[in-house]
CSV table of C-alpha atoms and ligand atoms in Angstrom, one decimal:
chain,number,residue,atom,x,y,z
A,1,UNK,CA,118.3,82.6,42.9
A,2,UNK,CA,121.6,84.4,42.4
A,3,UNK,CA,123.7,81.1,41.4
A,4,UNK,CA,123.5,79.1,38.1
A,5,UNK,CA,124.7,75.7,38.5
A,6,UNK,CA,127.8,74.8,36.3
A,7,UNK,CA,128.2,70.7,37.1
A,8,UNK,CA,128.3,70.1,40.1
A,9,UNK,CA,130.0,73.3,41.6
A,10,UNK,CA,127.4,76.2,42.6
A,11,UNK,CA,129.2,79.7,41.2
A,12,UNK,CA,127.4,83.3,41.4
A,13,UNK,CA,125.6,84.0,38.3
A,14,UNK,CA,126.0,87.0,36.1
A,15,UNK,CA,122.9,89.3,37.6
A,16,UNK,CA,123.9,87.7,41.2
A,17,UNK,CA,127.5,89.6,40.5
A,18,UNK,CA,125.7,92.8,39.1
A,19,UNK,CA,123.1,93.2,41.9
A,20,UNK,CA,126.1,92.6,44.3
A,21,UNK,CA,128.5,95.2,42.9
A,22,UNK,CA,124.7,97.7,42.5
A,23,UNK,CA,124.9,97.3,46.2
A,24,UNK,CA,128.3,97.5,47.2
A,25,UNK,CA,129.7,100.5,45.1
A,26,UNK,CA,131.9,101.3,42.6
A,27,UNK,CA,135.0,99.2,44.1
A,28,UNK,CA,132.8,96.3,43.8
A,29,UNK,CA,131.9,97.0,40.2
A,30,UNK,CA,135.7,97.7,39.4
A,31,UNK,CA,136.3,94.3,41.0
A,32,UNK,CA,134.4,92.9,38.4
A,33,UNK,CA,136.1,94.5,35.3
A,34,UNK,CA,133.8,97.4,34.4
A,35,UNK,CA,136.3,99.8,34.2
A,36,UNK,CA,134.1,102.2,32.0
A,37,UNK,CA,132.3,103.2,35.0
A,38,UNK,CA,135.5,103.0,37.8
A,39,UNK,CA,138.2,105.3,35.6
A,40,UNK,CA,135.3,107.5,34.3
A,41,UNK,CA,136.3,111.0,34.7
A,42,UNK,CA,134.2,113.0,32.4
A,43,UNK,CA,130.6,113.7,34.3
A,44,UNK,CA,127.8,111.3,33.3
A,45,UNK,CA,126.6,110.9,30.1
A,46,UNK,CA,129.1,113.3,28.5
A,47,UNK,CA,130.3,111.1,25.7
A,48,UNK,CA,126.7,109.2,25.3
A,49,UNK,CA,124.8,110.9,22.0
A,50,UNK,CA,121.8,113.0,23.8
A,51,UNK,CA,119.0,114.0,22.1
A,52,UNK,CA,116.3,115.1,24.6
A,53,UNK,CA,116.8,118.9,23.8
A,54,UNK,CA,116.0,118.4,20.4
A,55,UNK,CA,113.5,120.3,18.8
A,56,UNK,CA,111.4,120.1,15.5
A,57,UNK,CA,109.6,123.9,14.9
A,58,UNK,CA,106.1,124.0,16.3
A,59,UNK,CA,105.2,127.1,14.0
A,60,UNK,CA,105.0,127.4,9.7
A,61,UNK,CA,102.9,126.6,6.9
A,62,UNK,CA,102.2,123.2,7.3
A,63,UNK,CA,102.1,121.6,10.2
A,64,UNK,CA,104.5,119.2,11.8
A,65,UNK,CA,104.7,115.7,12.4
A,66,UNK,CA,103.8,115.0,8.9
A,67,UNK,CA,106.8,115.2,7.1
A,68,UNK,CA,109.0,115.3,10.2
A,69,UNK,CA,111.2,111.8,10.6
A,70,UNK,CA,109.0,109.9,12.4
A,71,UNK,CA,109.6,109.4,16.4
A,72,UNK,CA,109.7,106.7,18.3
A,73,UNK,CA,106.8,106.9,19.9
A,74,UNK,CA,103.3,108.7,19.0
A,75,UNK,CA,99.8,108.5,20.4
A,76,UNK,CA,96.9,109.2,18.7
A,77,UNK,CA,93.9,110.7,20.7
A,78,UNK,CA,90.4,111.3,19.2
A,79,UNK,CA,88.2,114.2,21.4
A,80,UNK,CA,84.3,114.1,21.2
A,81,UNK,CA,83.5,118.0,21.8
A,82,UNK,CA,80.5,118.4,24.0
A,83,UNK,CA,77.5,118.8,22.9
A,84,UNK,CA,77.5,122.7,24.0
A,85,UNK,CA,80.6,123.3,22.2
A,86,UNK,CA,79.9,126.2,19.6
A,87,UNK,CA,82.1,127.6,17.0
A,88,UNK,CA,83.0,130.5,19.4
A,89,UNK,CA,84.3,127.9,22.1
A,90,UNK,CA,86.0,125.5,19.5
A,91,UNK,CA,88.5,128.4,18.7
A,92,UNK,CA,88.8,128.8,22.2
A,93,UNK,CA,89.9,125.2,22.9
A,94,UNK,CA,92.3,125.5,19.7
A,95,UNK,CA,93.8,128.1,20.9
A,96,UNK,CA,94.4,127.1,23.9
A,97,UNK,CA,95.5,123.4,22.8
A,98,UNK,CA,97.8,125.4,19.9
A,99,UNK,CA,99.6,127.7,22.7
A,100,UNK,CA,100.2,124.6,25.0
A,101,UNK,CA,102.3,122.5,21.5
A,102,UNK,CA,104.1,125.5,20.9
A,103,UNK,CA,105.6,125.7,24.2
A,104,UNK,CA,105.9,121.7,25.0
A,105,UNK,CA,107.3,121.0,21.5
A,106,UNK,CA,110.3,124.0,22.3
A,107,UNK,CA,110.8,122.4,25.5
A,108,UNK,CA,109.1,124.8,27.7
A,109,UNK,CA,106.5,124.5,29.8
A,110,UNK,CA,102.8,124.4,29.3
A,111,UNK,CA,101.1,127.1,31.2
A,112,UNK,CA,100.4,126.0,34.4
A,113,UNK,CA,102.3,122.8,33.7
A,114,UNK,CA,101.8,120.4,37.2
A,115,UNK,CA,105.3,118.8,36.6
A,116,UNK,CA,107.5,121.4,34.3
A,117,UNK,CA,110.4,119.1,34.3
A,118,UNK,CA,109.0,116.2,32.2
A,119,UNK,CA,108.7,119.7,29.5
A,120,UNK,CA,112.5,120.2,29.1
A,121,UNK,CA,113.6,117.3,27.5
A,122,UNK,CA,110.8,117.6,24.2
A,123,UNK,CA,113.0,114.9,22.2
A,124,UNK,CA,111.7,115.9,19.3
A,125,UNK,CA,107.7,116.1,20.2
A,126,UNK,CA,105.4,117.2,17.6
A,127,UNK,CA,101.5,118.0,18.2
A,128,UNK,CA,99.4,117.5,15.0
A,129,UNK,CA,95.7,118.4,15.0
A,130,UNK,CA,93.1,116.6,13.1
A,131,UNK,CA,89.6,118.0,12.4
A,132,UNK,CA,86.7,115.1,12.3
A,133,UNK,CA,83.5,116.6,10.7
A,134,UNK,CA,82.2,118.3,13.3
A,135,UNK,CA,84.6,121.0,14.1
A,136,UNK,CA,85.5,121.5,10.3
A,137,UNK,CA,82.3,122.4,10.0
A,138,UNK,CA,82.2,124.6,12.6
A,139,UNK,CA,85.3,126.2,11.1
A,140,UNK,CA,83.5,126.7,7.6
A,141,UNK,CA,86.0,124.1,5.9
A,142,UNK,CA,85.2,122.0,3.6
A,143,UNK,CA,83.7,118.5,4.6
A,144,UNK,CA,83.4,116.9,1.3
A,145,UNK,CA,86.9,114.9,2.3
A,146,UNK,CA,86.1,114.6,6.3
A,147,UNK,CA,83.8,111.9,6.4
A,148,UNK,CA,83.7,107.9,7.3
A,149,UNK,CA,85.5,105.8,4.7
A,150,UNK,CA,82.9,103.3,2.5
A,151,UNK,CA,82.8,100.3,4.0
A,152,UNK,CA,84.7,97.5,2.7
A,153,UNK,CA,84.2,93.6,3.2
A,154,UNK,CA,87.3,93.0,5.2
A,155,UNK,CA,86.3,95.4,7.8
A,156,UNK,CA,85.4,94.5,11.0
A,157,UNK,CA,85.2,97.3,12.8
A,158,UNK,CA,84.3,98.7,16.6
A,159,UNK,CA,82.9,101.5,16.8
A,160,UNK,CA,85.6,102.2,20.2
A,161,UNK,CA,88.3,102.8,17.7
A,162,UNK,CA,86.0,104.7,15.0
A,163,UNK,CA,86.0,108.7,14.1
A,164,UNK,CA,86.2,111.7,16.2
A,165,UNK,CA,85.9,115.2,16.6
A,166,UNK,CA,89.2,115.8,16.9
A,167,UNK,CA,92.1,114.4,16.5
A,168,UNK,CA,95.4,114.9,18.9
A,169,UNK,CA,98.6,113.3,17.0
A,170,UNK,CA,101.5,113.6,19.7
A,171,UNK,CA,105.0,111.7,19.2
A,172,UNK,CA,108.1,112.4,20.6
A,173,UNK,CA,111.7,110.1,21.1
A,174,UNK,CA,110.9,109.9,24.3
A,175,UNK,CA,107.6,108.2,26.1
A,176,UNK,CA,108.2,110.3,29.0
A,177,UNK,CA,107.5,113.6,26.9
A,178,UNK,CA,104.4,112.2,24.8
A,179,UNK,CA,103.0,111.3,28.0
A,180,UNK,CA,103.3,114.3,29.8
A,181,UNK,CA,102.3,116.4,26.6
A,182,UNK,CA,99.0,114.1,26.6
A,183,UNK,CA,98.7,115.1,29.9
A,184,UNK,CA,99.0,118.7,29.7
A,185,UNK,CA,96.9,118.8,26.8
A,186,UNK,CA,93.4,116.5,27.8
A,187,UNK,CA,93.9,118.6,31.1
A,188,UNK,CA,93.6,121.6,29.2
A,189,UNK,CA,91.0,120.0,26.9
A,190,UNK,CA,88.8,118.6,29.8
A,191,UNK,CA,85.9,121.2,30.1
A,192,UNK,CA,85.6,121.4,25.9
A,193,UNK,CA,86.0,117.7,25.3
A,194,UNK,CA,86.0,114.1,26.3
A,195,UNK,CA,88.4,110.9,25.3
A,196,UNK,CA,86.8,109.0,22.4
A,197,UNK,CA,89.8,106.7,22.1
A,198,UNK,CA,93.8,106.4,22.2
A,199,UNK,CA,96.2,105.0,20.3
A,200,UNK,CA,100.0,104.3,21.7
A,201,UNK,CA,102.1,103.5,18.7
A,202,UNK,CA,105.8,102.6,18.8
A,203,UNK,CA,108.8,102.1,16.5
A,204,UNK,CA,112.5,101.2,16.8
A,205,UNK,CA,113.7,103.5,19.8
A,206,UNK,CA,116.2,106.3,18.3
A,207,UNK,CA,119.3,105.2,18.1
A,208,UNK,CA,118.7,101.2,17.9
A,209,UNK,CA,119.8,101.4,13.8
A,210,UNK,CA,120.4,104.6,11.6
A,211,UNK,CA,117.5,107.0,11.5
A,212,UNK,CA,116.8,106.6,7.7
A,213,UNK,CA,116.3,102.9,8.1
A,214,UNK,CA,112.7,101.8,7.2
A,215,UNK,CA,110.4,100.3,9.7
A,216,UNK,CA,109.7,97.2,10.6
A,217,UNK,CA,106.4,96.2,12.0
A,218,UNK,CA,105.1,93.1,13.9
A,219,UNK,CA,105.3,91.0,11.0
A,220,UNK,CA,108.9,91.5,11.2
A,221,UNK,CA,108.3,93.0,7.5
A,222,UNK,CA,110.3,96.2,6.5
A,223,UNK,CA,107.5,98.6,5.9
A,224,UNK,CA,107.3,101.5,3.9
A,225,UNK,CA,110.2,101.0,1.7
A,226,UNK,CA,108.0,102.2,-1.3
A,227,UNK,CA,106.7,105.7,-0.6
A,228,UNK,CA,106.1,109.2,-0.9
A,229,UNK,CA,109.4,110.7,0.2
A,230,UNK,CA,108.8,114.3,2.3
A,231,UNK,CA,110.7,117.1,0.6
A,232,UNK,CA,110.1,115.8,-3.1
A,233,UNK,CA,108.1,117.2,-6.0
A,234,UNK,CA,105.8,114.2,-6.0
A,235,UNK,CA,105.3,114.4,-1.5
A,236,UNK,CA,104.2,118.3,-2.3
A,237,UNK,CA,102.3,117.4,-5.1
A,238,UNK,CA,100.0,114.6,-3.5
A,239,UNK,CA,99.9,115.2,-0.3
A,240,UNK,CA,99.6,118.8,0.6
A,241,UNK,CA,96.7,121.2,-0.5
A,242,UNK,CA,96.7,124.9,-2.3
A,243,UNK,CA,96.2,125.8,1.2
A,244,UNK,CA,99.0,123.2,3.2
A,245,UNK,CA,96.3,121.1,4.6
A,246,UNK,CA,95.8,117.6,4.2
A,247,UNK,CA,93.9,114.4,5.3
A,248,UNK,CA,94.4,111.5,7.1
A,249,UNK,CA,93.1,108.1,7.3
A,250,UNK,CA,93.9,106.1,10.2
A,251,UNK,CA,93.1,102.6,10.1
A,252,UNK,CA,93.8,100.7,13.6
A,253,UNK,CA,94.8,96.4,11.6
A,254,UNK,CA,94.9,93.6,13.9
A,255,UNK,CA,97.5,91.3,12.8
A,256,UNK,CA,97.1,87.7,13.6
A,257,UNK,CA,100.9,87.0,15.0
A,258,UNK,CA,99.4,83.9,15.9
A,259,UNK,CA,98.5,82.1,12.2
A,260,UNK,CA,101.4,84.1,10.7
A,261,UNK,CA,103.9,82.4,13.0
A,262,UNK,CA,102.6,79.0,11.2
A,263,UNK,CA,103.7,80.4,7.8
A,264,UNK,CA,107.3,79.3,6.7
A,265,UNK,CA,109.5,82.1,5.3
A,266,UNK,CA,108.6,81.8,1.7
A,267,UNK,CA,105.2,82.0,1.9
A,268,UNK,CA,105.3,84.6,4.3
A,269,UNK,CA,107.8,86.5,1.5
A,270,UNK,CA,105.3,85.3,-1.0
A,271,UNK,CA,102.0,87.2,0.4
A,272,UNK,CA,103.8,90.8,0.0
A,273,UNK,CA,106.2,90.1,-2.8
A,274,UNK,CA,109.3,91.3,-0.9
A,275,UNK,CA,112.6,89.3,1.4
A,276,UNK,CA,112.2,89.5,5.2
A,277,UNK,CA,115.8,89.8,5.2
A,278,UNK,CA,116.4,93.2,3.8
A,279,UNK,CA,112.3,94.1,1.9
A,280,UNK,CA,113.7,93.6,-1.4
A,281,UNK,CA,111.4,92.9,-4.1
A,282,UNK,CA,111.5,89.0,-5.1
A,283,UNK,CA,112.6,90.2,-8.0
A,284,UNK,CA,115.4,91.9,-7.0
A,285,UNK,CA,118.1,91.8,-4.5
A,286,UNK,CA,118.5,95.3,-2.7
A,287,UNK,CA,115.4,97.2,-0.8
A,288,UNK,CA,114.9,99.5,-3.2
A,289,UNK,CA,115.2,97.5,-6.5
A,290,UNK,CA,112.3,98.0,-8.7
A,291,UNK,CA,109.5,94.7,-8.2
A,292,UNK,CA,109.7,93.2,-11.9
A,293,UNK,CA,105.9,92.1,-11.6
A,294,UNK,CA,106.5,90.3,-15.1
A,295,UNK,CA,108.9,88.2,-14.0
A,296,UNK,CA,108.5,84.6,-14.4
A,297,UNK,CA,109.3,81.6,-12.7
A,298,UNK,CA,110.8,78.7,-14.6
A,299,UNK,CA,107.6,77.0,-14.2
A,300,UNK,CA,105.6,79.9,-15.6
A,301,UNK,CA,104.1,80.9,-12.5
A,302,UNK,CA,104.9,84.9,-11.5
A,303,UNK,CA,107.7,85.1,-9.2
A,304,UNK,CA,105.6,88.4,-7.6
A,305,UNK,CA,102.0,86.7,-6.8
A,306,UNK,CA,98.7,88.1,-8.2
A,307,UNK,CA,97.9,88.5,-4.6
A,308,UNK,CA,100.8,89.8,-3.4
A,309,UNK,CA,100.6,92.8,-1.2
A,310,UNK,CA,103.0,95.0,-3.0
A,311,UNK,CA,100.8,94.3,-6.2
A,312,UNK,CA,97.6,94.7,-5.6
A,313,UNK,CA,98.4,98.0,-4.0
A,314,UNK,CA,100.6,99.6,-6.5
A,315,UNK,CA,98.4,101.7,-8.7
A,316,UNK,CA,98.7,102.2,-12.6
A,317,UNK,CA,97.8,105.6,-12.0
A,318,UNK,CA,100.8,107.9,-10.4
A,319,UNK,CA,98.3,110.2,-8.9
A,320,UNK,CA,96.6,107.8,-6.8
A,321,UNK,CA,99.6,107.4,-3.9
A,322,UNK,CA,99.7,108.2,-0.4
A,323,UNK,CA,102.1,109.0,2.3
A,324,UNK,CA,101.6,106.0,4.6
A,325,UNK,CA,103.4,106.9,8.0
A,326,UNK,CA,102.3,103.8,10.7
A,327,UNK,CA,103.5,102.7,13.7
A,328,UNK,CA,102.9,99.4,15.6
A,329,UNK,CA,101.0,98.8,18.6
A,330,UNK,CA,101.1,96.2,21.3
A,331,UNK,CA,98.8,95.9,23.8
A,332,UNK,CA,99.3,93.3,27.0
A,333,UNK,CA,97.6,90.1,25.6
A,334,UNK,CA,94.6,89.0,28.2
A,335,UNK,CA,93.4,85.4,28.9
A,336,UNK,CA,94.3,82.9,26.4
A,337,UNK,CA,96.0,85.2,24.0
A,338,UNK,CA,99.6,85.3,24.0
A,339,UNK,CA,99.6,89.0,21.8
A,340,UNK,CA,97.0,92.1,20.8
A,341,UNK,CA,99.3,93.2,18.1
A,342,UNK,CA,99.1,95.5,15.0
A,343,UNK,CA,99.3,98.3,13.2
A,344,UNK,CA,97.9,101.9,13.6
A,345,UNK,CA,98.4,102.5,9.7
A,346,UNK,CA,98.3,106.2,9.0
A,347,UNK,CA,98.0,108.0,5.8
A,348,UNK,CA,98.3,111.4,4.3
A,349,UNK,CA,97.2,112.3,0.9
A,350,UNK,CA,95.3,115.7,-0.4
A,351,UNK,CA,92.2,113.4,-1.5
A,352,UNK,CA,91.0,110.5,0.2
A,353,UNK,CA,88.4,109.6,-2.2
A,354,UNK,CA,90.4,110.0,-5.5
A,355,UNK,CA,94.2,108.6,-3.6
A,356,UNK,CA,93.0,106.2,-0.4
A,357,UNK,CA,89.8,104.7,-1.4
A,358,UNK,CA,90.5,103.1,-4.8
A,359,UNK,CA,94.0,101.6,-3.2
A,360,UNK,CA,91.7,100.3,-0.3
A,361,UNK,CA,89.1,99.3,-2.5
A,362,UNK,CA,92.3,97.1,-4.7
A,363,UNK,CA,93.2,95.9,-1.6
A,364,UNK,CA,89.5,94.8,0.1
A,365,UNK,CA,88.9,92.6,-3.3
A,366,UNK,CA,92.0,90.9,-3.1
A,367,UNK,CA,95.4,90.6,-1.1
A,368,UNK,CA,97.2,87.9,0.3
A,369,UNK,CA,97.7,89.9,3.4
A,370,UNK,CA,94.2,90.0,4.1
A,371,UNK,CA,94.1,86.5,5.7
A,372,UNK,CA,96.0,87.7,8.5
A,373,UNK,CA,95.2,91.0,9.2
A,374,UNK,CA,91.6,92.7,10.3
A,375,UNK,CA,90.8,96.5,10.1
A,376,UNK,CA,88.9,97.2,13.9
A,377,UNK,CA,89.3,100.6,13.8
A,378,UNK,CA,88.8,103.7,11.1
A,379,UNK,CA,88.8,107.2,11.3
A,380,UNK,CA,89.4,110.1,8.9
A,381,UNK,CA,90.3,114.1,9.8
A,382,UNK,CA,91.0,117.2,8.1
A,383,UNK,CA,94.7,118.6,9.0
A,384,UNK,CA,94.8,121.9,8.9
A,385,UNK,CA,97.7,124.0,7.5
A,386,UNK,CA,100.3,125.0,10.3
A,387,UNK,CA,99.7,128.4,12.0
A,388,UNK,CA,102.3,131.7,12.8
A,389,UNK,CA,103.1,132.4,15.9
A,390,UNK,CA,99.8,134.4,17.9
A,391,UNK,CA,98.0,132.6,15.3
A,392,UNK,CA,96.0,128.9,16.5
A,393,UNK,CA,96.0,126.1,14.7
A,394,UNK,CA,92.2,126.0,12.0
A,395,UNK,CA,92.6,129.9,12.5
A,396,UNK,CA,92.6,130.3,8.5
A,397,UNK,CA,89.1,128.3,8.0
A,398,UNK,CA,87.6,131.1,11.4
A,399,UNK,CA,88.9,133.9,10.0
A,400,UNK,CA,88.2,133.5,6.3
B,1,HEM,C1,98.5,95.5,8.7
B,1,HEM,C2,98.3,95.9,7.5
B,1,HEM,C3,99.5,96.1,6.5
B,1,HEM,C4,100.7,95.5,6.5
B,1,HEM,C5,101.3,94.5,7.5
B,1,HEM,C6,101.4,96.1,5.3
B,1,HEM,C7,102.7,95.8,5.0
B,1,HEM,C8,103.3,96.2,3.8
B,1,HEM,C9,104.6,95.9,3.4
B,1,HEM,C10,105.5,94.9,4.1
B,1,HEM,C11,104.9,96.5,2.2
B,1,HEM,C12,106.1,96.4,1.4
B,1,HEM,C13,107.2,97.4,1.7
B,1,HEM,C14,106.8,98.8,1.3
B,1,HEM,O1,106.9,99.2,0.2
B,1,HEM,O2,106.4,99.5,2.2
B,1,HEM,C15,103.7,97.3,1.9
B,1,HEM,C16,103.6,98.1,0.8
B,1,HEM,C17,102.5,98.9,0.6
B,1,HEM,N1,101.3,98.9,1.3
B,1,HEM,FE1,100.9,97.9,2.9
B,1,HEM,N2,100.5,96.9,4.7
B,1,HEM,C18,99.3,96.9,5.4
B,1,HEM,C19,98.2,97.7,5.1
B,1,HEM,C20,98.1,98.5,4.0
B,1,HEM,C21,97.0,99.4,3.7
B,1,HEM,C22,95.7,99.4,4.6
B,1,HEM,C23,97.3,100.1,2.6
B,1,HEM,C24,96.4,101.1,1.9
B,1,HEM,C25,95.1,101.1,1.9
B,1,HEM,C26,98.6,99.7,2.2
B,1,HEM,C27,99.3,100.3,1.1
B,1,HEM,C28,100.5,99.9,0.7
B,1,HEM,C29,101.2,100.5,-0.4
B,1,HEM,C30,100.7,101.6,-1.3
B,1,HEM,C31,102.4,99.9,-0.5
B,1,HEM,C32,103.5,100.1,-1.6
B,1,HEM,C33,103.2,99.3,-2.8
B,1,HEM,C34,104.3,99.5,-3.9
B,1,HEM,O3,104.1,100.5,-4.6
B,1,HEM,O4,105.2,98.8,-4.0
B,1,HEM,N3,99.1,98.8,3.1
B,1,HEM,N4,102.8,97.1,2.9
């Protein structure tokens, strides 16, 4: 260990040299021409681009994390209330729950917060509630939107991944400050509810490329080039309510990195209709050309698939898209799996069953990506507007 072998002479290698110079000091760092850190005079970090006292507004009429850029990192937690849990103790927990976002997400402290410095760098952290059908109910809101999604042929679902009561959306820049926040807020949520399930989804950390650069996901696809953009006409139109609630599905889609890695790159391109390279249609040459889904080949055959992803789920009918907003998760692969690997796919629209469902239903009769990807895990809440400040989040549904 320490040497790499270079013919028949034995030199130090290059972690051998780092370790050394870790261990020896600056002089020994110097030594080895790092001179960023030896002639340093400026204190740590003062040139490096911080952004762990950033902070997105907790309080306003929608609530955030929706249209908010999306972090790096999010988990999604789904509560089961306990069975004693009565409308008067609901808003109890909700107020309790909203009190400890507004303070995390400034950066402060949650009340009675174990370890208050993992609070001061929030990074950006949002806390979205979701209502499943049991608290909206509770609240008076309508339920006619909050129920299980029709159940489609390509789902195989487990009921571990399935539903809720309620929904706890946290995401931050920082996995330090989601986990903390998670912390604070099951602790806080302990005697009204217990863990149904959680979700740990991750994107590109901040700062890898330019913030406005699409995702990729696991697939090495770009993903989500076309979408509702927040702040437009068409975002306020079709995803928020009269009232600024919406819904959301999330769908938990095993992809099989295994099969897909057998793919070459054109039928891999093929199945969604865009380039790996830079998610332009085939059509086209830039990410967001316009797919020509007329377009022939010389042979006849359409240069954008019949099954292509991209296709099938591109509606005829404007009013029937969605926000999609995923992230990727990865767990450690067991046994003889070499990845667990997939997307948490999340949506926002005001109607599932007039936006979501048809799209899904295009997409459960026929989709190219279907051969490598499985639906385990579905669940769909209510999210209330935002709240004012002494106000709780669902306080508009109690008090109307
Ligand atoms: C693991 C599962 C999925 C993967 C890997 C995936 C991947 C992709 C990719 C690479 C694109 C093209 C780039 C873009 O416009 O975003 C796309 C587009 C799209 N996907 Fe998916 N997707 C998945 C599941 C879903 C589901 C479940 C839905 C909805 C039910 C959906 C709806 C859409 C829509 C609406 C578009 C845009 C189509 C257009 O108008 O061009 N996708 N997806």
């Amino acid at each position: 260990m320490g040497a790499e072998r270079s013919g028949t002479a034995t030199r130090p290698s290059r972690r051998g040299l780092l370790i050394a110079g870790a261990a020896s000091g600056l002089g020994a760092v110097a030594a080895l021409g790092i001179e960023s850190l030896a002639d340093s005079a400026s204190p740590p970090g003062a040139s490096e681009p911080l952004h762990g006292q950033e902070t997105i507004p907790f309080y306003g009429s929608h609530q955030a994390g929706i249209a908010t850029a999306p972090q790096a990192y999010a988990a999604y937690i789904a509560l089961t209330l306990r069975d004693e849990v009565d409308r008067d103790s609901v808003q109890r927990l909700l107020r309790i729950l909203t009190d400890d976002a507004a303070r995390l997400t400034q950066g402060r402290e949650a009340l009675a917060d174990t370890e208050p410095e993992l609070a001061h760098l929030p990074a950006r952290l949002t806390v979205t509630f979701g209502f499943g059908s049991r608290i909206a109910k509770l609240a008076g809101a309508s339920t006619s939107e909050v129920k299980p999604l029709p159940e489609f042929g390509i789902d195989r679902l487990e009921q571990r991944w399935c539903d809720g009561d309620l929904l706890l959306h946290i995401a931050a820049d920082d996995r330090l400050t989601v986990s903390h926040a998670q912390r604070m807020l099951l602790k806080d949520a302990r005697s009204f509810a217990t863990v149904k399930w959680t979700q740990a989804g991750f994107r590109r950390a901040r700062g890898s490329e330019a913030s406005s650069t699409t995702m990729r996901n696991l697939f090495g696809q770009i993903d989500g080039t076309s979408n509702l953009a927040p702040g437009t006409q068409e975002f306020n139109q079709l995803v928020w309510n009269k009232d600024s609630s919406t819904t959301m599905v999330l769908r938990r889609i095993r992809m099989n990195l295994e099969t897909w890695d057998e793919l070459d790159r054109p039928a891999r391109e093929f199945s969604v209709g865009r380039t790996l390279d830079n998610g332009a249609p085939l059509t086209g040459a830039l990410e967001h050309d316009e797919p020509d889904f007329r377009r022939l080949t010389v042979n006849g055959f359409a240069v954008i698939g019949d099954q292509a992803h991209i296709r099938r789920a591109r509606s005829e009918n404007p009013e029937e898209r969605i926000y999609r907003r995923a992230y990727n998760y990865d767990e450690p692969p067991t046994g003889e799996n070499i990845s667990d690997s997939g997307l948490i796919f999340v949506s926002y629209q005001k109607s599932v069953a007039k936006q979501y469902v048809p799209l899904q239903q295009r997409l459960d009769q026929l989709d190219a990506l279907n051969q490598w990807t499985t639906p385990i895990g579905s669940a769909v809440f209510l999210i209330p507007p935002g709240c004012q400040e002494h106000g709780f989040i669902g306080d508009t549904y109690f008090t109307a």
